[in-house]
PDB file of C-alpha atoms and ligand atoms in Angstrom:
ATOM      1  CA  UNK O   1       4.760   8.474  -4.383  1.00  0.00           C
ATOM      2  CA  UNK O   2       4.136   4.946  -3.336  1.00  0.00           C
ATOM      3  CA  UNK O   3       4.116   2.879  -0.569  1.00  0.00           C
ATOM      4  CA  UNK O   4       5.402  -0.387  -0.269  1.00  0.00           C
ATOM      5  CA  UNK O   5       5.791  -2.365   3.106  1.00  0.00           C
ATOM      6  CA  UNK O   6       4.005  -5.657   4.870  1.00  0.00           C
ATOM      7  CA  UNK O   7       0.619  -5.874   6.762  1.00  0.00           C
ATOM      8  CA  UNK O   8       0.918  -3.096   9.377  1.00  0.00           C
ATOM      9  CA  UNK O   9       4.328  -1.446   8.399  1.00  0.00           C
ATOM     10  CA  UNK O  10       2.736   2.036   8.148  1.00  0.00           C
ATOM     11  CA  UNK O  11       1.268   2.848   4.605  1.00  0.00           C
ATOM     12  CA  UNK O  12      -2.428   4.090   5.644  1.00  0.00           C
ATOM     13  CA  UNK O  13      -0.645   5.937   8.442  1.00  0.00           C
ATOM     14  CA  UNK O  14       2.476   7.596   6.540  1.00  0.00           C
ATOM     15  CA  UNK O  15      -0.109   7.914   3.137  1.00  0.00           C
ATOM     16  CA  UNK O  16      -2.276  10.299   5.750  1.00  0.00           C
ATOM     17  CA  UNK O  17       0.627  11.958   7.237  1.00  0.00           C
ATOM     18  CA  UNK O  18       2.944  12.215   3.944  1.00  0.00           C
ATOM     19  CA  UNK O  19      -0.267  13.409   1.721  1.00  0.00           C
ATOM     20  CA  UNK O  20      -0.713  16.834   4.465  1.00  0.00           C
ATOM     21  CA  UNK O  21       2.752  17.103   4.207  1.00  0.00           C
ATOM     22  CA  UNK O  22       2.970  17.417   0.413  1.00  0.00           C
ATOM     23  CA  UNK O  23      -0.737  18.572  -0.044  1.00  0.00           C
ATOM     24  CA  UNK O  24      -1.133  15.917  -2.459  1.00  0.00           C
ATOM     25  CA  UNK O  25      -4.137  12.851  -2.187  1.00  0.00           C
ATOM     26  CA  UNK O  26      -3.754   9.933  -0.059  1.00  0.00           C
ATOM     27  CA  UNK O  27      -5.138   6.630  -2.227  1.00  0.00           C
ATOM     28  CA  UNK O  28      -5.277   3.595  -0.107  1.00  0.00           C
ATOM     29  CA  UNK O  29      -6.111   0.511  -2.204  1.00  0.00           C
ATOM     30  CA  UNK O  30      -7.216  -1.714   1.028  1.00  0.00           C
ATOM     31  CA  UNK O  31     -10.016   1.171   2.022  1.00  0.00           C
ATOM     32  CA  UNK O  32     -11.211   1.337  -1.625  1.00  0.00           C
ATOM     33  CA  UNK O  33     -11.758  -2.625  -1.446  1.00  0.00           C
ATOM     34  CA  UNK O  34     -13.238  -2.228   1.613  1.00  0.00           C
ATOM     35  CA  UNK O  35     -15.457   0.761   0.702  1.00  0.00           C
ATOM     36  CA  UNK O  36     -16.483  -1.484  -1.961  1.00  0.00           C
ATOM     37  CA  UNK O  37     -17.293  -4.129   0.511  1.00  0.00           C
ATOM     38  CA  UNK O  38     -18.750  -1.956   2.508  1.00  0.00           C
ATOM     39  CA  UNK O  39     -21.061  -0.659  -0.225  1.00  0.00           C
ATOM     40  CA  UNK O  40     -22.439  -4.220  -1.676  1.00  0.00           C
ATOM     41  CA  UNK O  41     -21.499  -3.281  -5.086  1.00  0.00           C
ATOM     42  CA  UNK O  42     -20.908  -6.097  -7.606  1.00  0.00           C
ATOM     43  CA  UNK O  43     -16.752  -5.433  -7.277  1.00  0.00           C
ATOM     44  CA  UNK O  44     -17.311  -5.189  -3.497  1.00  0.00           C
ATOM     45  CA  UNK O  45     -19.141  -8.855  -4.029  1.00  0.00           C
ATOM     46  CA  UNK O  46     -16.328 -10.298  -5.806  1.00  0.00           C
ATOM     47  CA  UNK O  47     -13.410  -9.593  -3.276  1.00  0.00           C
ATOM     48  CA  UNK O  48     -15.179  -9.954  -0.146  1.00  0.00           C
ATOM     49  CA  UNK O  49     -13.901 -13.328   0.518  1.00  0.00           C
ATOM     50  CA  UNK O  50     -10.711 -13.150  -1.008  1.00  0.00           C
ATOM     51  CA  UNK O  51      -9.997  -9.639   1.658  1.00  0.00           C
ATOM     52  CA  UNK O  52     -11.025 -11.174   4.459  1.00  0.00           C
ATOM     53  CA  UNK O  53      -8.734 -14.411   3.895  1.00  0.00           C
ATOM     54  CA  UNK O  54      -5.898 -11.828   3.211  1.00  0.00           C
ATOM     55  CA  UNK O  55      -5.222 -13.368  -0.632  1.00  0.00           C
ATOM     56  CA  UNK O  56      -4.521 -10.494  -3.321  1.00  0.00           C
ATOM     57  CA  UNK O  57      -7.752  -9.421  -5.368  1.00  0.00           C
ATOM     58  CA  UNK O  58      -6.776 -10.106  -9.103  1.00  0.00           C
ATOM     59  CA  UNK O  59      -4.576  -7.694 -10.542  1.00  0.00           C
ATOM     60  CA  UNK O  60      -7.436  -6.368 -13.363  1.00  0.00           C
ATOM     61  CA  UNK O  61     -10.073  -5.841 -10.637  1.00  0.00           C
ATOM     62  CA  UNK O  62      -7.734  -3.548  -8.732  1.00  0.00           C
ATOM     63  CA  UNK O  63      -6.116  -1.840 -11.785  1.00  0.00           C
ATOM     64  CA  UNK O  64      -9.837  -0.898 -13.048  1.00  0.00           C
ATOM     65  CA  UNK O  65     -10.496   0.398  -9.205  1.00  0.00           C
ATOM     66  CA  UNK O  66      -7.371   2.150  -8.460  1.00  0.00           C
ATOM     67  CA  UNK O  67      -5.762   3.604 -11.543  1.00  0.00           C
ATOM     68  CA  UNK O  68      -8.623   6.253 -12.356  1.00  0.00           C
ATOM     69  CA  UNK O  69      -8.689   7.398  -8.734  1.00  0.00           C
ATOM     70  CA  UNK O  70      -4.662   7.931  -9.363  1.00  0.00           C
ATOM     71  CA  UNK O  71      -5.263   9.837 -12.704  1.00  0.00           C
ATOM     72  CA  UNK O  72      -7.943  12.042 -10.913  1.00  0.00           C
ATOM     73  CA  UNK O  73      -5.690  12.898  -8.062  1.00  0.00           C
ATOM     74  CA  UNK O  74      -2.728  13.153 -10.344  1.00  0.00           C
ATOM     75  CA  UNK O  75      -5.115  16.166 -12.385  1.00  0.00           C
ATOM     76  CA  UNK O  76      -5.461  17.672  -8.659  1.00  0.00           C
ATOM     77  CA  UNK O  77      -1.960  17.968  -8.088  1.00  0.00           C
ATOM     78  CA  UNK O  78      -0.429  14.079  -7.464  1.00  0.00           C
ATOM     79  CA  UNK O  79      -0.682  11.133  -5.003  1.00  0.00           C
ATOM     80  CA  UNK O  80       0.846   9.005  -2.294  1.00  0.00           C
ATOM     81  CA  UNK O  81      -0.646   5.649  -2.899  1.00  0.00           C
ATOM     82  CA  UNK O  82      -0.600   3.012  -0.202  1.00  0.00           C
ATOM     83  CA  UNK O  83      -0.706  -1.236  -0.934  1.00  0.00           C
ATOM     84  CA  UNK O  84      -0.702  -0.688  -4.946  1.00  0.00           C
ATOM     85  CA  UNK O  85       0.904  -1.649  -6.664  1.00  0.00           C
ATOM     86  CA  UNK O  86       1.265  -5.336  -4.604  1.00  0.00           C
ATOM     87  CA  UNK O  87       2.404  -7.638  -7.505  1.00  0.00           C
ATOM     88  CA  UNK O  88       4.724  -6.989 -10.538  1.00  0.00           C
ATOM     89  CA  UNK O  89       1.808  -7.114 -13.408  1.00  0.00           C
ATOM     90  CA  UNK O  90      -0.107  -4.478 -11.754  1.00  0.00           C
ATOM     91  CA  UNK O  91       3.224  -2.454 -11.371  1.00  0.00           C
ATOM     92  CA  UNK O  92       3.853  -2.822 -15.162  1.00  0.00           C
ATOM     93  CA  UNK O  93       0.140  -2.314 -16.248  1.00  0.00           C
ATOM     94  CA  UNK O  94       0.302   0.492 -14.321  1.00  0.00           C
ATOM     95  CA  UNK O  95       3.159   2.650 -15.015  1.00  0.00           C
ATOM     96  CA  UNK O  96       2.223   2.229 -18.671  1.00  0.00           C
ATOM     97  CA  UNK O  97      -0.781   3.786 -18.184  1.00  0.00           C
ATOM     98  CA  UNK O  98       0.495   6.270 -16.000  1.00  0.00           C
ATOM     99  CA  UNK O  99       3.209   7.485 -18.271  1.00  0.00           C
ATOM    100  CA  UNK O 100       1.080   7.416 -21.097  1.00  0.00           C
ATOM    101  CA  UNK O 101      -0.598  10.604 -19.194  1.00  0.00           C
ATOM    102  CA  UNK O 102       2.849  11.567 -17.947  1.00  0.00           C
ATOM    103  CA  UNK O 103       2.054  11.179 -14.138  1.00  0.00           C
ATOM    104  CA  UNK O 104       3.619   8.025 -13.565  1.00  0.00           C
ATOM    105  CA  UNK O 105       5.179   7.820  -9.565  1.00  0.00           C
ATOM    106  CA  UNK O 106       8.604   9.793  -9.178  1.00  0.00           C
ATOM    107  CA  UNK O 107       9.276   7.345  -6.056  1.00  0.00           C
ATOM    108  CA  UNK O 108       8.614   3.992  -4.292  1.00  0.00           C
ATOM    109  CA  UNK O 109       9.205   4.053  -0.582  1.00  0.00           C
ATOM    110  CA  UNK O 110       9.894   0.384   0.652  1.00  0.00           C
ATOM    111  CA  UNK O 111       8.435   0.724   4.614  1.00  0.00           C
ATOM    112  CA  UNK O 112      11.136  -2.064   6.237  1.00  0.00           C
ATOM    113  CA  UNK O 113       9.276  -3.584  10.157  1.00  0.00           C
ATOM    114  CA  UNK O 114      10.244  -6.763  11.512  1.00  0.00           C
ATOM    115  CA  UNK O 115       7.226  -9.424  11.394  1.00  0.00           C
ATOM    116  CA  UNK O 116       6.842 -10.102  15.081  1.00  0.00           C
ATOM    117  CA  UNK O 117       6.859  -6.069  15.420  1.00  0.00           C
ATOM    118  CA  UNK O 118       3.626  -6.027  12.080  1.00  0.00           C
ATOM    119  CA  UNK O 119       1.786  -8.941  14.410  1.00  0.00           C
ATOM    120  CA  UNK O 120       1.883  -6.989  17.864  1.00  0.00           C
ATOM    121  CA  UNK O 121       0.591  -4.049  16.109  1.00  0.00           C
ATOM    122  CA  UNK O 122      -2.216  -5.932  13.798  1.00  0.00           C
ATOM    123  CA  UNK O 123      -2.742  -7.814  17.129  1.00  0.00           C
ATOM    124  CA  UNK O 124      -3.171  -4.560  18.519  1.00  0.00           C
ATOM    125  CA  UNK O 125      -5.613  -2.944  16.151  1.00  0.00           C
ATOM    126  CA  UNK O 126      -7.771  -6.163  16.040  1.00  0.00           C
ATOM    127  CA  UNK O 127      -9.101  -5.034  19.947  1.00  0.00           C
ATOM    128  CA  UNK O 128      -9.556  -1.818  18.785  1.00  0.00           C
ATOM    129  CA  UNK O 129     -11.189  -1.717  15.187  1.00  0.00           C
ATOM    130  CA  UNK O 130     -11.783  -5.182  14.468  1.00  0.00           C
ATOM    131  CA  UNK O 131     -11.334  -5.155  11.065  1.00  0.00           C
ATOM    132  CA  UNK O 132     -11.830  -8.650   9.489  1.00  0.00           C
ATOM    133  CA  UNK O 133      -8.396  -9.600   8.542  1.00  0.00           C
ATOM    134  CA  UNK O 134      -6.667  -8.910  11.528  1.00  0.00           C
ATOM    135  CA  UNK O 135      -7.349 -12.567  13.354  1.00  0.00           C
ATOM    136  CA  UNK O 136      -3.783 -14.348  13.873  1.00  0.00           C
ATOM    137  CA  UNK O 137      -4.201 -16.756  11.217  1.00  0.00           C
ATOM    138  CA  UNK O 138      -5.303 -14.061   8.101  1.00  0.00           C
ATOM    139  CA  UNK O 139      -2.334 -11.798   9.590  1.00  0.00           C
ATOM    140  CA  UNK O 140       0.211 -14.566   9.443  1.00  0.00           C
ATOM    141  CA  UNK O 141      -1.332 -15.424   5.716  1.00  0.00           C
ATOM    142  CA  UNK O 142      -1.074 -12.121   4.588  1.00  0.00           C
ATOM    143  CA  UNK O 143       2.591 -11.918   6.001  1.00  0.00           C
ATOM    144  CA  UNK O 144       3.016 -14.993   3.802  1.00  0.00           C
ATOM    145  CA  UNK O 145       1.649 -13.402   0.872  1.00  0.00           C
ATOM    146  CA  UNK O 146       3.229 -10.251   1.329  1.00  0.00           C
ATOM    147  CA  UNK O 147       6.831 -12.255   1.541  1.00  0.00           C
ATOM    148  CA  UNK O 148       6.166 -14.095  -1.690  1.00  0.00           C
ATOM    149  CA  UNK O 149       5.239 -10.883  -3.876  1.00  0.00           C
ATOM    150  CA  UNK O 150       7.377  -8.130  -2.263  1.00  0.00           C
ATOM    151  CA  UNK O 151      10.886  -9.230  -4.438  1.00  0.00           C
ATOM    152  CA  UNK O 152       9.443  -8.415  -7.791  1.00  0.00           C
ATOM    153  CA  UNK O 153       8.030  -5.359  -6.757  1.00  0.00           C
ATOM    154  CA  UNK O 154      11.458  -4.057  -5.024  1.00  0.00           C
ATOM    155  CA  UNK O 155      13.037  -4.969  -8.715  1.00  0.00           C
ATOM    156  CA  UNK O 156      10.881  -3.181 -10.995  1.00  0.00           C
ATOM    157  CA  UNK O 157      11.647  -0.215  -9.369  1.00  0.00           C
ATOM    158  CA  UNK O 158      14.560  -0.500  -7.920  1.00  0.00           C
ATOM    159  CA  UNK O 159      16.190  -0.843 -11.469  1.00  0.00           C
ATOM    160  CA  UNK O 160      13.942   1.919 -12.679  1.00  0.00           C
ATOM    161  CA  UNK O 161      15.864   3.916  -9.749  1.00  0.00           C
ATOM    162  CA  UNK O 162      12.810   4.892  -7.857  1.00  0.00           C
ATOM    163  CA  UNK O 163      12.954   2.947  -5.232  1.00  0.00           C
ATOM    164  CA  UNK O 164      13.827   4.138  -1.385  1.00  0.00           C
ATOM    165  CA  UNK O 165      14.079   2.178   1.847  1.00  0.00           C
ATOM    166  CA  UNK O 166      13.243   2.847   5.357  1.00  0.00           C
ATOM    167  CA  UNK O 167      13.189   1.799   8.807  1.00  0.00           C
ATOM    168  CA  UNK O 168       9.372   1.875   9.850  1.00  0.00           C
ATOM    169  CA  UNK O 169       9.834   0.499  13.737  1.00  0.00           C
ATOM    170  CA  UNK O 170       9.921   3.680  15.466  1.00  0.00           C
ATOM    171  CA  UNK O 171       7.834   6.405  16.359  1.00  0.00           C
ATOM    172  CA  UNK O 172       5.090   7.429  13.394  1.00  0.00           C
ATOM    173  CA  UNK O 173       6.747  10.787  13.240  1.00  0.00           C
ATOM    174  CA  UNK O 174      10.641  10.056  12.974  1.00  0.00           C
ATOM    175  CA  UNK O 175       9.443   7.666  10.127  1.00  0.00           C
ATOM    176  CA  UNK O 176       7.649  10.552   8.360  1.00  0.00           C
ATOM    177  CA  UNK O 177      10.704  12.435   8.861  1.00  0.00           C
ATOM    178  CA  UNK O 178      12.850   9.467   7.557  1.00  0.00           C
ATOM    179  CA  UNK O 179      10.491   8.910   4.351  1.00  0.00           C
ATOM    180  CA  UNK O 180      10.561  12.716   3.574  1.00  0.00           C
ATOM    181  CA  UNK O 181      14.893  13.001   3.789  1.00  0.00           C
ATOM    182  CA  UNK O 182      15.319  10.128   1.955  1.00  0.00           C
ATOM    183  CA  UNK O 183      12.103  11.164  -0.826  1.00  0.00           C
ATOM    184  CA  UNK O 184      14.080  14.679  -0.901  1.00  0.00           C
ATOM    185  CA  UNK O 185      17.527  13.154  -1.447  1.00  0.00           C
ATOM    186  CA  UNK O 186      16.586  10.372  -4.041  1.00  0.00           C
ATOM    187  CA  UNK O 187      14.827  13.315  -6.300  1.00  0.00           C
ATOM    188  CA  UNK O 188      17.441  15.901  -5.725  1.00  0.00           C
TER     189      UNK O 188
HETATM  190  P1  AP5 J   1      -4.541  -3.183   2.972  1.00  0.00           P
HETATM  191  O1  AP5 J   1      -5.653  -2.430   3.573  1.00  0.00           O
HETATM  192  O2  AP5 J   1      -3.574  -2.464   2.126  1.00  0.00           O
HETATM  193  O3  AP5 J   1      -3.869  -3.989   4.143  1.00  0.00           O
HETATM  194  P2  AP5 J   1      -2.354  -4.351   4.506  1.00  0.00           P
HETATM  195  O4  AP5 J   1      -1.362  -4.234   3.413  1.00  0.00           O
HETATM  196  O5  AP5 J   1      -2.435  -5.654   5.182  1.00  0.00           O
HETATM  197  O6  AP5 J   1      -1.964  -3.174   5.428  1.00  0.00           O
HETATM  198  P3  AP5 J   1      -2.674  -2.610   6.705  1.00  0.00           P
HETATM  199  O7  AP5 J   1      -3.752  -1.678   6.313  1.00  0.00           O
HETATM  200  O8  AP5 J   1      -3.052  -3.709   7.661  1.00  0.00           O
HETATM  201  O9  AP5 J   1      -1.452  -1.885   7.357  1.00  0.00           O
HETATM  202  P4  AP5 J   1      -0.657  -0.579   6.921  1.00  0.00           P
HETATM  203  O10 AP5 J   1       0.677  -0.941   6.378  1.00  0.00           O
HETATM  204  O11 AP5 J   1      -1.510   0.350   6.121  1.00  0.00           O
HETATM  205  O12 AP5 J   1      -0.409   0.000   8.359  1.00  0.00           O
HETATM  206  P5  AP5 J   1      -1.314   1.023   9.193  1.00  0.00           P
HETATM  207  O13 AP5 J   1      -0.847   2.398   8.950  1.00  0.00           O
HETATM  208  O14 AP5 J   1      -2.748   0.696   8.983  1.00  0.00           O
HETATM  209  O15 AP5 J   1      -5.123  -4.373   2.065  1.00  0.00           O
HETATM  210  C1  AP5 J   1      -6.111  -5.243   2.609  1.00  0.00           C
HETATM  211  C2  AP5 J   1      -6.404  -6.346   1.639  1.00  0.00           C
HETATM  212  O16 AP5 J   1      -6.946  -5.793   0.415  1.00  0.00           O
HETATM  213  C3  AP5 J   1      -5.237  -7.207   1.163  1.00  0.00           C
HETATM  214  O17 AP5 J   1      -4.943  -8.232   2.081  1.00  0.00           O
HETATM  215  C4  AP5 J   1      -5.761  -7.740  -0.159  1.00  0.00           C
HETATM  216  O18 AP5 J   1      -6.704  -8.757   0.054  1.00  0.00           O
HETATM  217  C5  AP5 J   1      -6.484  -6.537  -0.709  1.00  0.00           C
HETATM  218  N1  AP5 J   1      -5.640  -5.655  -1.524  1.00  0.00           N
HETATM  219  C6  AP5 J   1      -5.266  -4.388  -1.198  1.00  0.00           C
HETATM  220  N2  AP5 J   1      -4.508  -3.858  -2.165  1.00  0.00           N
HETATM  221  C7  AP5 J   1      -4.390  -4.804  -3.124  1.00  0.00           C
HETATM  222  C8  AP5 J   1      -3.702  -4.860  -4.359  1.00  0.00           C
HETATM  223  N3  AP5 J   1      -2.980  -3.817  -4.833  1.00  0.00           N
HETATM  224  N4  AP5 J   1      -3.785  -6.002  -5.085  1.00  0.00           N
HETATM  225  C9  AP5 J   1      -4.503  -7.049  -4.646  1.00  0.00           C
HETATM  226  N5  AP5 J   1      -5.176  -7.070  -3.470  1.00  0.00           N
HETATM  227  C10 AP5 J   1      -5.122  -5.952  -2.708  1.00  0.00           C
HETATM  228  O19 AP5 J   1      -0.854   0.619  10.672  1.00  0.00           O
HETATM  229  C11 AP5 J   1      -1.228  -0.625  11.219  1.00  0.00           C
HETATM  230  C12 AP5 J   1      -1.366  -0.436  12.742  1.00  0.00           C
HETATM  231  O20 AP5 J   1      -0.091  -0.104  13.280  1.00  0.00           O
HETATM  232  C13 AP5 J   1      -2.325   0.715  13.125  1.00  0.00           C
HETATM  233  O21 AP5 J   1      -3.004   0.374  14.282  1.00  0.00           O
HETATM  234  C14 AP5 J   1      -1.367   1.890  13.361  1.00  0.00           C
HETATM  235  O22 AP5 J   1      -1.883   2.806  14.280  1.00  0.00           O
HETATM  236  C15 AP5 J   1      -0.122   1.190  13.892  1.00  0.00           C
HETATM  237  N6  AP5 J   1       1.109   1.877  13.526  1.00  0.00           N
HETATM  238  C16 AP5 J   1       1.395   2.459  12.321  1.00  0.00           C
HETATM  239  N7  AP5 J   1       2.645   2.989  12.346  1.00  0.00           N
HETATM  240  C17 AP5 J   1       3.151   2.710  13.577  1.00  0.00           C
HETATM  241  C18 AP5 J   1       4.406   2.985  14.201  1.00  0.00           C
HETATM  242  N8  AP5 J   1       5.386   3.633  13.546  1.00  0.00           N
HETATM  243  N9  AP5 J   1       4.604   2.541  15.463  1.00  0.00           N
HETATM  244  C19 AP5 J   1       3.609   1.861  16.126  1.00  0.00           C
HETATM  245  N10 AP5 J   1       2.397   1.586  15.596  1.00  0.00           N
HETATM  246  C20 AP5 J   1       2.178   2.004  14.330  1.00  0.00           C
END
């Protein structure tokens, strides 16, 4: 499964909840950047600046990070993946490698929040965790960035037919429960 929605719609939280639920492995591109960050390594190096202004990391850099975590997973039993793919050449560079070892996703959930309801909440984390990216002007960018790249996305799987929609404003667990009706309906 993957997860598509705006800064602060829900992924990393729904990813956590949805991968118990299925007993599958939560893969959260953002935390593998940041682990990477985190860890000084020569990737890490590379998109440090470009994560903490909220601008996508090129597409090869992410493919080469995220796609062998999603193979390994896929060999333990499959994956909810959260922020990838986030542009329509990773989506295609993906599900042809991902097919190629017949495990490509068998659903894309589109996680629908209205903007002013993604800034309270990023607002809201920033006095809590503090994470870099979560100052008013980066959040408004990455709203930005997220407006400009979401359409292709929502096509190439929407006319593949995998592609789900739901309303992420309310209560963490009644979207759960919304994600997993309308996962079990679309794959009946
Ligand atoms: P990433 O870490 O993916 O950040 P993001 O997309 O901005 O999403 P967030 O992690 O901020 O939010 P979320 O949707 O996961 O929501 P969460 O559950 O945390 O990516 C960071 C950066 O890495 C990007 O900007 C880019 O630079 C780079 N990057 C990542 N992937 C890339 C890719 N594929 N290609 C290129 N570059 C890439 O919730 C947010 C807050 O809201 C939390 O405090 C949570 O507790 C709260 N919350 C969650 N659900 C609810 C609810 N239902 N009601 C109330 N509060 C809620």
């Amino acid at each position: 499964m993957l997860l598509i929605g705006g800064p602060g719609s829900g992924k990393g939280t729904q990813g956590t909840r949805l991968a118990e639920i299925y007993r599958v492995e939560h893969v959260a591109a953002g935390d593998l950047l940041r682990a990477e960050i985190a860890a000084q390594t020569d990737l890490g190096r590379q998109v440090s600046d470009l994560v903490t202004r909220g601008e996508l990391v090129p597409d090869q850099l992410v493919l080469d990070l995220v796609v062998p975590r999603l193979l390994a997973a896929a060999a333990a039993g499959g994956f909810i993946v959260d922020g990838f793919p986030r542009s329509a050449g990773q989506a295609a560079a993906a599900r042809r490698i991902t097919e190629e070892h017949n495990i490509a996703a068998q659903v894309a959930v589109n996680i629908v929040v209205e903007r002013d309801d993604l800034i309270a909440r990023l607002l809201h984390r920033a006095r809590i965790e503090g994470r870099p990216d979560d100052t008013i002007d980066v959040i408004s960018d990455r709203l930005d960035v997220f407006d400009r790249t979401v359409a292709p996305l929502l096509e190439f799987y929407g006319e593949r037919g995998l592609l789900v929609t739901v309303h992420g404003s309310g209560p963490p667990e009644d979207v759960t429960a919304q994600i997993v009706h309308a996962v079990g309906q679309a794959m009946e």
